[in-house]
PDB file of C-alpha atoms and ligand atoms in Angstrom:
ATOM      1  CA  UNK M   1      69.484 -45.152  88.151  1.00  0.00           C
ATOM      2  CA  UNK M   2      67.730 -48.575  88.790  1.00  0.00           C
ATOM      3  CA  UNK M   3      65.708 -49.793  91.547  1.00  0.00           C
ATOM      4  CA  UNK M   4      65.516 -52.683  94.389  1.00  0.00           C
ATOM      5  CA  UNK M   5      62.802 -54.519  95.766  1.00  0.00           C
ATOM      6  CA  UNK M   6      63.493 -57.019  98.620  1.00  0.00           C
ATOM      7  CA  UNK M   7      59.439 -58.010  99.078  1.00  0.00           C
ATOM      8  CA  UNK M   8      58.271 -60.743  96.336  1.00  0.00           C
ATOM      9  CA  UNK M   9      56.302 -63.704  95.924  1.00  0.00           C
ATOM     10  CA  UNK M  10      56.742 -66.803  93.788  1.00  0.00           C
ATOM     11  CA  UNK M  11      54.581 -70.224  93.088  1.00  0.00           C
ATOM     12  CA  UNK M  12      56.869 -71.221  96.115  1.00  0.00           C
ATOM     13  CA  UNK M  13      53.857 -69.699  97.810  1.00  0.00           C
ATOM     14  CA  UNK M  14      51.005 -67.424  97.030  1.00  0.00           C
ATOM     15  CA  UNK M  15      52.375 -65.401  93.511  1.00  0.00           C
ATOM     16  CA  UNK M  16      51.663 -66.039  90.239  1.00  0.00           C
ATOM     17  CA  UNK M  17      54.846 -66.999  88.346  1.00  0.00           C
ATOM     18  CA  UNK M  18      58.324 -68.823  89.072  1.00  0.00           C
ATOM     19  CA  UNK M  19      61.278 -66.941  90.598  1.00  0.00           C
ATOM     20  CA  UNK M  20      63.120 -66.972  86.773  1.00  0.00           C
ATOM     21  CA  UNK M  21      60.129 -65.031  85.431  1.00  0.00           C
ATOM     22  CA  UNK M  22      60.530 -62.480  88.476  1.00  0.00           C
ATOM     23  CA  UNK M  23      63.980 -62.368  87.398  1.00  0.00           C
ATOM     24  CA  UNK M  24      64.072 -61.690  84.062  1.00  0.00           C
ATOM     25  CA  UNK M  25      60.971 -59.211  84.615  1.00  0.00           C
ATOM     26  CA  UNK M  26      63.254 -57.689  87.485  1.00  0.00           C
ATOM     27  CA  UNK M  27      66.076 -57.191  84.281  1.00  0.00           C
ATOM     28  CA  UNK M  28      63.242 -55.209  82.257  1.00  0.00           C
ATOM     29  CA  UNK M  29      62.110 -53.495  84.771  1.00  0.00           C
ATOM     30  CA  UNK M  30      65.493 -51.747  85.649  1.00  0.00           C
ATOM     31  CA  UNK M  31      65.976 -53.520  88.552  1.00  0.00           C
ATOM     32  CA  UNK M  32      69.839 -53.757  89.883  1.00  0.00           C
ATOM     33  CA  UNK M  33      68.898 -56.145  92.992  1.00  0.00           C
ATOM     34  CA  UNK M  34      65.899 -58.662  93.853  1.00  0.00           C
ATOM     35  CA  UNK M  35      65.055 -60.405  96.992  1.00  0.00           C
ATOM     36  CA  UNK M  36      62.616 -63.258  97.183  1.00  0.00           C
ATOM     37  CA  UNK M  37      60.560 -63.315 100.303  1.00  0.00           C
ATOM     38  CA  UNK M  38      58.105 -66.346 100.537  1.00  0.00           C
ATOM     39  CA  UNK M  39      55.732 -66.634 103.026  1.00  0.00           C
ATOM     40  CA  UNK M  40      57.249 -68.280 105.725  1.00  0.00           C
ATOM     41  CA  UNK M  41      55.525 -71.829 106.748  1.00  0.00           C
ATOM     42  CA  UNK M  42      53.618 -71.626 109.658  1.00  0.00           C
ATOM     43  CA  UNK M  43      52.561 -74.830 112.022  1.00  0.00           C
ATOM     44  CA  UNK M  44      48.683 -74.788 111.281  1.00  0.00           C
ATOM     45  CA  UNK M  45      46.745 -75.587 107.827  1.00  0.00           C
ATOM     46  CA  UNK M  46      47.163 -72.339 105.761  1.00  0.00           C
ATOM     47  CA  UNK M  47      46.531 -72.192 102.017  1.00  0.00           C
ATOM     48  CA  UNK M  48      49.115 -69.119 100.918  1.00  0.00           C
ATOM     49  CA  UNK M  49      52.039 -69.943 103.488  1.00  0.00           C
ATOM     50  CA  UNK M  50      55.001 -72.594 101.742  1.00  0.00           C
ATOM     51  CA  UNK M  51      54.533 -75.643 102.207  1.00  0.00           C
ATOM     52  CA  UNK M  52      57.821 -76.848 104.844  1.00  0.00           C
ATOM     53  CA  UNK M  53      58.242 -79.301 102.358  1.00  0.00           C
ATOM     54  CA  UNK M  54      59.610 -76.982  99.896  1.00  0.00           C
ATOM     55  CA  UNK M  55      61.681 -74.498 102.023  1.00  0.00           C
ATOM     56  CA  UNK M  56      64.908 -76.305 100.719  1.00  0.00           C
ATOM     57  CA  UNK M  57      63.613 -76.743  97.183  1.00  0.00           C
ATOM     58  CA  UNK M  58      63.259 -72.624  97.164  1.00  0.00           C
ATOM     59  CA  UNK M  59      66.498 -71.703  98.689  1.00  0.00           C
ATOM     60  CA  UNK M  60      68.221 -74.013  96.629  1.00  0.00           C
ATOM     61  CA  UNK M  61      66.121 -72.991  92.871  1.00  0.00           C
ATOM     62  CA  UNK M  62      67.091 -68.676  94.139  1.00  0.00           C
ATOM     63  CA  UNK M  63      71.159 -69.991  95.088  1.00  0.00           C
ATOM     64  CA  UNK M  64      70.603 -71.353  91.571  1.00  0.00           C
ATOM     65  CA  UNK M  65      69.711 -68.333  89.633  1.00  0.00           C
ATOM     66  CA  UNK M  66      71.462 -65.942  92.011  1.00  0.00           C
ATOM     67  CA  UNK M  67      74.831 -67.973  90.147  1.00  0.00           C
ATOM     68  CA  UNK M  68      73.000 -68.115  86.641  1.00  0.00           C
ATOM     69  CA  UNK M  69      72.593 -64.379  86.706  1.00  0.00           C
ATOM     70  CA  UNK M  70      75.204 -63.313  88.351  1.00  0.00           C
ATOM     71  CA  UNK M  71      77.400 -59.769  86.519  1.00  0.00           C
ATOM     72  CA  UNK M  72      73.642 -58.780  85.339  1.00  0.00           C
ATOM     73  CA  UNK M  73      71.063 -58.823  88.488  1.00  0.00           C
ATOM     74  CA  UNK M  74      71.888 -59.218  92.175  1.00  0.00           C
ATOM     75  CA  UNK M  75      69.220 -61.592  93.823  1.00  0.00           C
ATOM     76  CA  UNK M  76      68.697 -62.581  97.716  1.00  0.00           C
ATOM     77  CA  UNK M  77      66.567 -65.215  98.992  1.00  0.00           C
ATOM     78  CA  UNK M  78      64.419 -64.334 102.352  1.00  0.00           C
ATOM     79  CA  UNK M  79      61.578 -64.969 103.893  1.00  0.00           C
ATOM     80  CA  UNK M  80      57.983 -63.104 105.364  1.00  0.00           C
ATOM     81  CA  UNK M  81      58.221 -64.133 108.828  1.00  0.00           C
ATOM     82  CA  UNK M  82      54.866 -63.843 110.990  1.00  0.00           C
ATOM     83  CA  UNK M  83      54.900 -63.351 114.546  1.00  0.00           C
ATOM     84  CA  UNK M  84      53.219 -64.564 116.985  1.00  0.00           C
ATOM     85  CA  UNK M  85      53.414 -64.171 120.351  1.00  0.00           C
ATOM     86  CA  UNK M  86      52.195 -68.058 121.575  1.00  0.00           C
ATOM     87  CA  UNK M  87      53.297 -70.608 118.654  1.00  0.00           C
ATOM     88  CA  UNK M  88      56.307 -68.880 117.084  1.00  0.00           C
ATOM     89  CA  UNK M  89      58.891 -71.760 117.900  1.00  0.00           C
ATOM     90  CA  UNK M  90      57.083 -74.010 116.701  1.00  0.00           C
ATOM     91  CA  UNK M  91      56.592 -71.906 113.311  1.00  0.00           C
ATOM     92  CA  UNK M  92      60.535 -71.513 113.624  1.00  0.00           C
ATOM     93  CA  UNK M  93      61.670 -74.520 113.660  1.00  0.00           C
ATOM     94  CA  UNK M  94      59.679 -75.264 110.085  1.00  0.00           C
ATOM     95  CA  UNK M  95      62.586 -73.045 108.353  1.00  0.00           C
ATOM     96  CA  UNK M  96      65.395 -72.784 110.597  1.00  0.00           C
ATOM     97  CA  UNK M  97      68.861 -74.130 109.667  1.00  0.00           C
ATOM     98  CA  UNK M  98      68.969 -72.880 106.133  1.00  0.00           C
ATOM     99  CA  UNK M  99      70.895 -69.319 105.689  1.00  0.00           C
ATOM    100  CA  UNK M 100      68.649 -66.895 104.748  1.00  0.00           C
ATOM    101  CA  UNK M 101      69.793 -63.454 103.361  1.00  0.00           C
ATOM    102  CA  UNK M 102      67.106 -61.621 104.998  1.00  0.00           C
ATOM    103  CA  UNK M 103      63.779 -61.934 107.046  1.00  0.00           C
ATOM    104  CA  UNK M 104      61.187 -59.581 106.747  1.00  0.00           C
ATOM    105  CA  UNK M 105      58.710 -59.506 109.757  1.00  0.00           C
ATOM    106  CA  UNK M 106      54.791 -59.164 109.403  1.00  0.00           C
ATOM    107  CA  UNK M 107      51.789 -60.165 111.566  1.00  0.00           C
ATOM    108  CA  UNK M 108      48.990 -61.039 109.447  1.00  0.00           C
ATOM    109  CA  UNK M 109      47.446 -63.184 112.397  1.00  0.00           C
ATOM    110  CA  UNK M 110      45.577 -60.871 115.358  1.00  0.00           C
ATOM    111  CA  UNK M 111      44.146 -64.037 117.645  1.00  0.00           C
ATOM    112  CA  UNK M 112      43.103 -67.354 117.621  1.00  0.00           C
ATOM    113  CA  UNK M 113      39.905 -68.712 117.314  1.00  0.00           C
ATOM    114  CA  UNK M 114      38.403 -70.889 120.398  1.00  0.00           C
ATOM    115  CA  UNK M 115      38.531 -73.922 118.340  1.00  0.00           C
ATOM    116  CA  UNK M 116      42.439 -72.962 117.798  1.00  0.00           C
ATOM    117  CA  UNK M 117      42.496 -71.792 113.899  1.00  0.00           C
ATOM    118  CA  UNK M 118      43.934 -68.122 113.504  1.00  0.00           C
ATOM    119  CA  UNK M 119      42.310 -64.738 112.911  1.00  0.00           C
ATOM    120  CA  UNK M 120      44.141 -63.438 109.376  1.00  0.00           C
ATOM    121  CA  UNK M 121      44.288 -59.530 109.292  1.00  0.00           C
ATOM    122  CA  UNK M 122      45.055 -59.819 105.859  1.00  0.00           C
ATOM    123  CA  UNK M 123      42.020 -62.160 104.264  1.00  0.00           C
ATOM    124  CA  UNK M 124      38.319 -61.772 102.737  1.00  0.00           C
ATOM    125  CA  UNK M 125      36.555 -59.064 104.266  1.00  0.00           C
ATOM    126  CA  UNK M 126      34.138 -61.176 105.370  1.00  0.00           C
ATOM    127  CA  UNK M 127      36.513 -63.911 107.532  1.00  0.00           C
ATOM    128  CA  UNK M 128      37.961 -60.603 109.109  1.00  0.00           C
ATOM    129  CA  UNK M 129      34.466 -59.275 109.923  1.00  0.00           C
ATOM    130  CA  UNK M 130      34.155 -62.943 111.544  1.00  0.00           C
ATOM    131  CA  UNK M 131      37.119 -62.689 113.909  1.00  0.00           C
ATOM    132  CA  UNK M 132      35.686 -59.010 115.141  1.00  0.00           C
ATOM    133  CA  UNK M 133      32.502 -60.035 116.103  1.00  0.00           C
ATOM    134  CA  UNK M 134      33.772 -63.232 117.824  1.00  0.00           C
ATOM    135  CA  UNK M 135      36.784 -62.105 119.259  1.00  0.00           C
ATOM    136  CA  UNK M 136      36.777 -58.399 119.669  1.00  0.00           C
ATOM    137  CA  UNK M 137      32.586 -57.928 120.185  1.00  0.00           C
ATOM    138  CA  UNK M 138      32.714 -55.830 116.852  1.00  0.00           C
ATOM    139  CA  UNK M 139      35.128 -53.178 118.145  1.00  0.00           C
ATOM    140  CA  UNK M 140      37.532 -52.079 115.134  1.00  0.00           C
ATOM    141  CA  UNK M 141      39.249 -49.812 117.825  1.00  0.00           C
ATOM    142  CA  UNK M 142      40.344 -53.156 119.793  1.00  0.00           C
ATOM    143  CA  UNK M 143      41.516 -54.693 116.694  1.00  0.00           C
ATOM    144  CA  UNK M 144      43.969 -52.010 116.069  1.00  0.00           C
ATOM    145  CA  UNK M 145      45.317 -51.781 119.232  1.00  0.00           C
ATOM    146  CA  UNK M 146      45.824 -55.534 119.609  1.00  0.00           C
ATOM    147  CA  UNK M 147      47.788 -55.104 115.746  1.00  0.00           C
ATOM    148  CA  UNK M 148      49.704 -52.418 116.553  1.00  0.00           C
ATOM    149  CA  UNK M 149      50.894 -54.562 120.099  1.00  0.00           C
ATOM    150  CA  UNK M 150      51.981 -57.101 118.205  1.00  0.00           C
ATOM    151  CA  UNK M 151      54.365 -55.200 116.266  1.00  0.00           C
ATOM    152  CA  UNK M 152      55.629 -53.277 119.125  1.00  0.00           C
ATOM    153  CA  UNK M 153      56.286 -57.416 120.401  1.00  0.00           C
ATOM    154  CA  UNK M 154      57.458 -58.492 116.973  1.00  0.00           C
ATOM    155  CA  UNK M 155      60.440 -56.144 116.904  1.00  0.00           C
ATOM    156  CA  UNK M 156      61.619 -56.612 120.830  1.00  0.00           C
ATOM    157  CA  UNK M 157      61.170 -60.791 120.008  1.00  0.00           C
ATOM    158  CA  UNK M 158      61.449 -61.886 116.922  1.00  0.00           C
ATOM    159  CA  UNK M 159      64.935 -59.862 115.250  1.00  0.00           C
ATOM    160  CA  UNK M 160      63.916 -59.254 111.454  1.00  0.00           C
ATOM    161  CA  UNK M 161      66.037 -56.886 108.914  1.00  0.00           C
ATOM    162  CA  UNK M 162      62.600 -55.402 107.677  1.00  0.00           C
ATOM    163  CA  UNK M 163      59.070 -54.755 108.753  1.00  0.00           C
ATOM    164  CA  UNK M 164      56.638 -55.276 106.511  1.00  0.00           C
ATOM    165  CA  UNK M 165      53.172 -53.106 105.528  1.00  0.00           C
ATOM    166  CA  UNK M 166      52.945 -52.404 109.309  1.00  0.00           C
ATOM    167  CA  UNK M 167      49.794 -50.673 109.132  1.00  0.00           C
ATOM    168  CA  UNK M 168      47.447 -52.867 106.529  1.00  0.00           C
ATOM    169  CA  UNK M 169      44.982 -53.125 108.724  1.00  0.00           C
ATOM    170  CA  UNK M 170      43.441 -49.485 107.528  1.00  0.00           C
ATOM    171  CA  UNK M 171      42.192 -51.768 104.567  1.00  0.00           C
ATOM    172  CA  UNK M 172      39.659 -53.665 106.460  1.00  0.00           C
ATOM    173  CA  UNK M 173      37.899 -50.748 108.811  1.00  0.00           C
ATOM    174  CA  UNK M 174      34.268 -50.393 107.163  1.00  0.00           C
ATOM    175  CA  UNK M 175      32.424 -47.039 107.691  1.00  0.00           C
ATOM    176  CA  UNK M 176      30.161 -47.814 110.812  1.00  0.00           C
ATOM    177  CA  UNK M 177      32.569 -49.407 112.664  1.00  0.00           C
ATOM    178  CA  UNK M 178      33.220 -47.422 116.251  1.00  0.00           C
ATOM    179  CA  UNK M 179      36.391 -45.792 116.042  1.00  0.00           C
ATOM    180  CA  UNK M 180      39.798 -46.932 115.034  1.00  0.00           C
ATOM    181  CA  UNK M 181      39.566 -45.239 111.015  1.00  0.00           C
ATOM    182  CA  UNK M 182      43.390 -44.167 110.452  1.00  0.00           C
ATOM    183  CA  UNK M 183      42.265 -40.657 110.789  1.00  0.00           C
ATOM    184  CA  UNK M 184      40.910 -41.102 114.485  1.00  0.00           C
ATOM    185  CA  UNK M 185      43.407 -39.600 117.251  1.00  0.00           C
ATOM    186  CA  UNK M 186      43.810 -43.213 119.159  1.00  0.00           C
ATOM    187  CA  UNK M 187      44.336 -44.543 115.985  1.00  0.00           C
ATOM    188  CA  UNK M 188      47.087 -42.411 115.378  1.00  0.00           C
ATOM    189  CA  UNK M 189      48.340 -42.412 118.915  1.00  0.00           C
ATOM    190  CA  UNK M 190      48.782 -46.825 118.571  1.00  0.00           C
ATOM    191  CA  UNK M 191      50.489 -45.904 115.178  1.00  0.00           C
ATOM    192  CA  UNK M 192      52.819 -43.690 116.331  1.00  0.00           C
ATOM    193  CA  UNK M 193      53.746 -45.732 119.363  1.00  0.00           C
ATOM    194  CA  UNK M 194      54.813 -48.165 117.265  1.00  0.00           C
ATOM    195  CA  UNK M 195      57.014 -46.155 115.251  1.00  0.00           C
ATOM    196  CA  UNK M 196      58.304 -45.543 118.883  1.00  0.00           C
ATOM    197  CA  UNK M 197      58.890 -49.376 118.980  1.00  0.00           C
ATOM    198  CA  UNK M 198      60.534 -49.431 115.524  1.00  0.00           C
ATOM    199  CA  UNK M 199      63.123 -46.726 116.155  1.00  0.00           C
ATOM    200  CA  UNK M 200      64.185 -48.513 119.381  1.00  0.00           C
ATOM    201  CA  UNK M 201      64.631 -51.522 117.251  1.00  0.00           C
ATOM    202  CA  UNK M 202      67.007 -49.717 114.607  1.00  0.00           C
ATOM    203  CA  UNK M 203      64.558 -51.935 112.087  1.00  0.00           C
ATOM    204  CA  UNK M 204      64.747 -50.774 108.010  1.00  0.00           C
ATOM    205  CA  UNK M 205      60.498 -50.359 107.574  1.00  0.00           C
ATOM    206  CA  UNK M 206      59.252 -50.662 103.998  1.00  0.00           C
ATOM    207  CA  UNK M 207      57.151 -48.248 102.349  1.00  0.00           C
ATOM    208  CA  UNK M 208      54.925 -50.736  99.928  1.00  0.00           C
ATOM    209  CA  UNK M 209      52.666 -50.131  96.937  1.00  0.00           C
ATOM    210  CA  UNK M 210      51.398 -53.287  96.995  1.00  0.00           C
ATOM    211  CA  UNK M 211      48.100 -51.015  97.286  1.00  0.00           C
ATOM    212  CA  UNK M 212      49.118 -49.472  94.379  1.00  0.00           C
ATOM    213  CA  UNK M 213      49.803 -52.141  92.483  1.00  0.00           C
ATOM    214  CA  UNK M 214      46.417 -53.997  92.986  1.00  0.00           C
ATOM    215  CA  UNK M 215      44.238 -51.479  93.183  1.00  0.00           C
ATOM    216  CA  UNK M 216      42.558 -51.690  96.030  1.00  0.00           C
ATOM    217  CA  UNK M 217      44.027 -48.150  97.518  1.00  0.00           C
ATOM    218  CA  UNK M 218      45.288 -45.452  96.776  1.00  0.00           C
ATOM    219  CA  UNK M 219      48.155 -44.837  98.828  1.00  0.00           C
ATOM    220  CA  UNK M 220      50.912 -46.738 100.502  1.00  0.00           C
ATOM    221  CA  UNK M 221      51.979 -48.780 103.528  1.00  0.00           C
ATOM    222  CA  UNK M 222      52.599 -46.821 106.112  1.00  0.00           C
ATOM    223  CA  UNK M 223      49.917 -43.730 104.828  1.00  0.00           C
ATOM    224  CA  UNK M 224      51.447 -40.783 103.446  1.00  0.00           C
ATOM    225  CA  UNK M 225      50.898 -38.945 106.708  1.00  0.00           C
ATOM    226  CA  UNK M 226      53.200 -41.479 108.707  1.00  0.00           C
ATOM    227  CA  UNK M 227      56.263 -41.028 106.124  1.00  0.00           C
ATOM    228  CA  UNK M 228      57.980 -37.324 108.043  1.00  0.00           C
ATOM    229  CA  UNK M 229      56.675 -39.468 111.127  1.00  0.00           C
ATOM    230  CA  UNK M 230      59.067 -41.782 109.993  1.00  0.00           C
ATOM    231  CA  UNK M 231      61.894 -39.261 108.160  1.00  0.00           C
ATOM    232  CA  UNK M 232      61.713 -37.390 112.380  1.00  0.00           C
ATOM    233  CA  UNK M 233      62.518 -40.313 113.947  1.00  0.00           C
ATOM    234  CA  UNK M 234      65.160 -40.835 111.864  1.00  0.00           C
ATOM    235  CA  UNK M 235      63.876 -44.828 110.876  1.00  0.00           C
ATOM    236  CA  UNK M 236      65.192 -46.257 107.950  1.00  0.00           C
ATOM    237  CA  UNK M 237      63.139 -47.592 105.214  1.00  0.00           C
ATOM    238  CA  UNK M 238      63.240 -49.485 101.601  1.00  0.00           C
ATOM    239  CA  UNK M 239      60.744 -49.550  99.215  1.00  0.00           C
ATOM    240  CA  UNK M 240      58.878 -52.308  97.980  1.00  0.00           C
ATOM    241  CA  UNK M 241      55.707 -53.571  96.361  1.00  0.00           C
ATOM    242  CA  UNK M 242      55.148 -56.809  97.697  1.00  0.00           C
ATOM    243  CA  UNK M 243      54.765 -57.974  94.252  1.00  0.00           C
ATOM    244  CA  UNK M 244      52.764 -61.400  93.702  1.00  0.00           C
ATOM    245  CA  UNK M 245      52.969 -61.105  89.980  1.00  0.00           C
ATOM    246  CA  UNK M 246      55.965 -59.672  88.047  1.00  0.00           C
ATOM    247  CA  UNK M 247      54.737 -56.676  86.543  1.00  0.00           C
ATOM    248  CA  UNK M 248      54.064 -55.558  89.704  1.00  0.00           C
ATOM    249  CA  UNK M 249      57.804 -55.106  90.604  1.00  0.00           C
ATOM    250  CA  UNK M 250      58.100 -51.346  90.584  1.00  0.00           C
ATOM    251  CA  UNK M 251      54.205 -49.808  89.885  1.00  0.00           C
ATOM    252  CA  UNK M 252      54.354 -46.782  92.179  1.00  0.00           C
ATOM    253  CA  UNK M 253      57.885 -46.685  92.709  1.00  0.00           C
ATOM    254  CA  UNK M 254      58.277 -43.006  91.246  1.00  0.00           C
ATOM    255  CA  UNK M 255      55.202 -42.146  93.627  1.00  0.00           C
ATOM    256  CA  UNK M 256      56.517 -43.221  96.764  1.00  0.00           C
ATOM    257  CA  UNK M 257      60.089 -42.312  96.141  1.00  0.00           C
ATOM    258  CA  UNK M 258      58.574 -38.559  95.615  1.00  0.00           C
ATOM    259  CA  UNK M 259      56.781 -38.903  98.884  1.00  0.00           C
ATOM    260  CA  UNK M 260      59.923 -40.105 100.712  1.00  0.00           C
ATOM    261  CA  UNK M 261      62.036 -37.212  98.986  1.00  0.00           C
ATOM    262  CA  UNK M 262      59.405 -34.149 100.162  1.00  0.00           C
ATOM    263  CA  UNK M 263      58.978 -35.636 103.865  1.00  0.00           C
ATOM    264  CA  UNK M 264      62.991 -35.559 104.187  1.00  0.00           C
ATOM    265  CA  UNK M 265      64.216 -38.603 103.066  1.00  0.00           C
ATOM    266  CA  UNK M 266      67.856 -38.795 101.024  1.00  0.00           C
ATOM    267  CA  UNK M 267      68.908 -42.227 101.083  1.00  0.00           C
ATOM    268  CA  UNK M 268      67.061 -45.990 101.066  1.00  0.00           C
ATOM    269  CA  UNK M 269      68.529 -49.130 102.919  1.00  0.00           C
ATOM    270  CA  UNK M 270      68.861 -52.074 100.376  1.00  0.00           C
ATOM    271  CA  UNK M 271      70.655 -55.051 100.679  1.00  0.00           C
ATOM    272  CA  UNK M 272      73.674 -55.012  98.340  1.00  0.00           C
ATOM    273  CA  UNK M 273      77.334 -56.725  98.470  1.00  0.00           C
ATOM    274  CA  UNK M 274      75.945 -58.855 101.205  1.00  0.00           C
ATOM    275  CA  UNK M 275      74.804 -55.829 103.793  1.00  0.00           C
ATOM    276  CA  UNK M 276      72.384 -53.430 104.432  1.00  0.00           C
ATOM    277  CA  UNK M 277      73.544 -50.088 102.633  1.00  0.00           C
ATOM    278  CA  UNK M 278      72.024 -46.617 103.124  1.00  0.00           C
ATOM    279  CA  UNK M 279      71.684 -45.698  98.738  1.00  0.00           C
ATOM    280  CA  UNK M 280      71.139 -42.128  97.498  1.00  0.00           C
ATOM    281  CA  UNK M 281      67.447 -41.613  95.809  1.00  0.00           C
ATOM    282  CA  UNK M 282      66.152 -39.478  93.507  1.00  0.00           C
ATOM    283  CA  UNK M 283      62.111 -39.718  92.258  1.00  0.00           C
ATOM    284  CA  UNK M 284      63.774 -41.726  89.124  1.00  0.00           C
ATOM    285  CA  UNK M 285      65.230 -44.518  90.764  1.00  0.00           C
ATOM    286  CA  UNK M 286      68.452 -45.089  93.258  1.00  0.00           C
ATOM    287  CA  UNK M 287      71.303 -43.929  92.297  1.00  0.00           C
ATOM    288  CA  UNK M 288      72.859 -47.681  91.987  1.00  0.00           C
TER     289      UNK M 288
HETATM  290 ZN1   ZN W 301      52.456 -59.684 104.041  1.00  0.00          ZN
HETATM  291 ZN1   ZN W 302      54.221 -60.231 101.265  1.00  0.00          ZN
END
């Protein structure tokens, strides 16, 4: 039994230690296959995106210790994509050209600000409470809807092999605001539309514990609800913790993989041997 996780981040961006420490935490940690995913640059001043001046310098240090380690870890080097539905070209052409292994697709930005800088989803509390009252007139509801769009967009435009935490959002709704709490009906109603979107797509989705792993809830992303959602449609998912430190590789692995196994679930897509794979699971690890 061992276990994969395809969602990671190194100094290359926002994490907290180099991709060898990942790697030899990744050995410890009974993990049979790792896949770096920096954050992809993006064409506007952002502090936790990778700087386009190192996109070669990481693809070239993870082809480095995907040969160092080879016979004893398998290791992939991707990126987290954002979309966006106005400037993603431009945003492309800062890392194409170089052969990724994978691309994971996320939308962290909801709008744009009318000077031009970008709303982030996925920030301080308070710069997210900034974009609602300027851009959406307070309404939480409006936010949610416009998130959800974008990934229903995301999958028709920008091709990715995995979505990422597709429904983090939930972590900035405050008590007070007017509607759109995940257990609202139109909340749900956006949510499952999207898992409409997904299964059109024939997209892997990842169940993460980033939430989990830092604390800050206590569940996963997608909610627990939205995994038989998920198992019904018949949508294929891996499972990963978006780790940004590398203890964090597999901290409510055993959790999720029990949640996955009681809504239906059998097998887990992972990237192995140079393709996706569908990989037997049991609540102990994949049967790799
Ligand atoms: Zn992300
Ligand atoms: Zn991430």
């Amino acid at each position: 039994m061992s276990w994969t996780n395809f969602h990671t981040h190194t100094t290359f961006c926002d994490g907290h230690a180099e991709p060898v420490v990942f790697v030899e935490a990744a050995l410890e940690q009974q993990l049979s296959v790792l896949g770096f995913s920096s954050h992809a640059p993006v064409c506007f001043p952002n502090r936790w995106t990778m700087n386009p001046a190192r996109v070669r310098d990481y693809h070239r240090e993870i082809m480095r210790l995907k040969e160092l380690y080879s016979g004893r870890i398998e290791l992939y080097c991707g990126l987290e994509m954002d979309y966006f539905p106005d400037i993603l070209g431009d945003c492309q052409s800062l890392y194409a050209g170089v052969p990724w292994d994978y691309k994971i697709g996320a939308v962290h930005f909801i709008g744009a600000f009318p000077d031009g800088s970008r709303w982030c989803m996925d920030g301080s509390g308070e710069a997210f409470r900034e974009g609602l009252h300027t851009l959406m007139d307070g309404d939480f509801l409006s936010a949610v809807k416009q998130y959800f769009a974008l990934h229903r967009s995301m999958v028709q435009e920008m091709p990715v092999d995995v979505v990422a935490h597709f429904d983090k959002i939930k972590l900035q709704y405050r008590p007070g605001d007017k509607g759109g709490a995940e257990t609202d009906a139109e909340y749900r109603r956006e949510l499952l539309l999207t898992l409409d979107a997904f299964e059109a797509s024939g997209c892997v989705v990842e169940v993460s514990t980033r939430g989990i792993a830092k604390g800050n809830l206590d569940d996963f992303y997608p909610g627990s609800w939205v995994i038989p959602e998920m198992a019904r449609r018949g949508i294929p998912v891996t499972l990963n913790s978006d780790a940004h430190r590398p203890w964090d590789l597999t901290l409510g692995f055993d959790r999720a993989a029990q949640a996955l196994y009681a809504s239906g679930y059998r097998e887990i897509s992972v990237l192995r041997a140079g393709g996706w794979q569908m990989v037997p699971f049991g609540p102990d690890g994949l049967m790799l």
